[in-house]
C-alpha cells in the first residue's frame, strides 16, 4: 500500500515555507476536575505544536463532536473561561477569542 501522507516531507515543507499550520483541539463535555481538563488540553496542544509544528492552536474546552462548529464556545461557563486562561500558548477558542 502506498504511503498517502509523507510526514517528513510535510515537516520539511512547513519549516521552510511561510504558511501557517492551524489546528484545533477540543475536550468533550465530561465531569473531570478543571485541573485535569487543563492538563489534557495542554498535552493535546503541546503535541500539535511539537509534532505538526502548528503555529496557531485554537481550543474548545467543552464541546461534543456533534456540536456545530459555529455554536461551539458561544456561551462559555465561567469555569470553562478559567480553563482557557490557564492554558499556555493558546490562540483562541472556536469563536476566535482570547488571543494571547
CSV table of C-alpha atoms in Angstrom, one decimal, residues 19-25 48-49 52-59 91:
chain,number,residue,atom,x,y,z
A,19,UNK,CA,2.5,29.1,5.6
A,20,UNK,CA,0.8,28.9,9.0
A,21,UNK,CA,-0.3,25.4,10.2
A,22,UNK,CA,-3.5,25.9,12.2
A,23,UNK,CA,-5.1,23.2,14.3
A,24,UNK,CA,-8.0,22.9,16.8
A,25,UNK,CA,-8.4,20.8,19.9
A,48,UNK,CA,0.3,19.6,17.9
A,49,UNK,CA,3.0,22.3,18.3
A,52,UNK,CA,2.9,19.1,13.5
A,53,UNK,CA,4.7,22.4,14.0
A,54,UNK,CA,1.4,24.2,14.4
A,55,UNK,CA,1.8,27.9,14.8
A,56,UNK,CA,-1.7,28.5,15.9
A,57,UNK,CA,-3.9,26.3,18.1
A,58,UNK,CA,-7.5,27.0,18.9
A,59,UNK,CA,-9.2,25.3,21.8
A,91,UNK,CA,-4.5,31.4,20.1
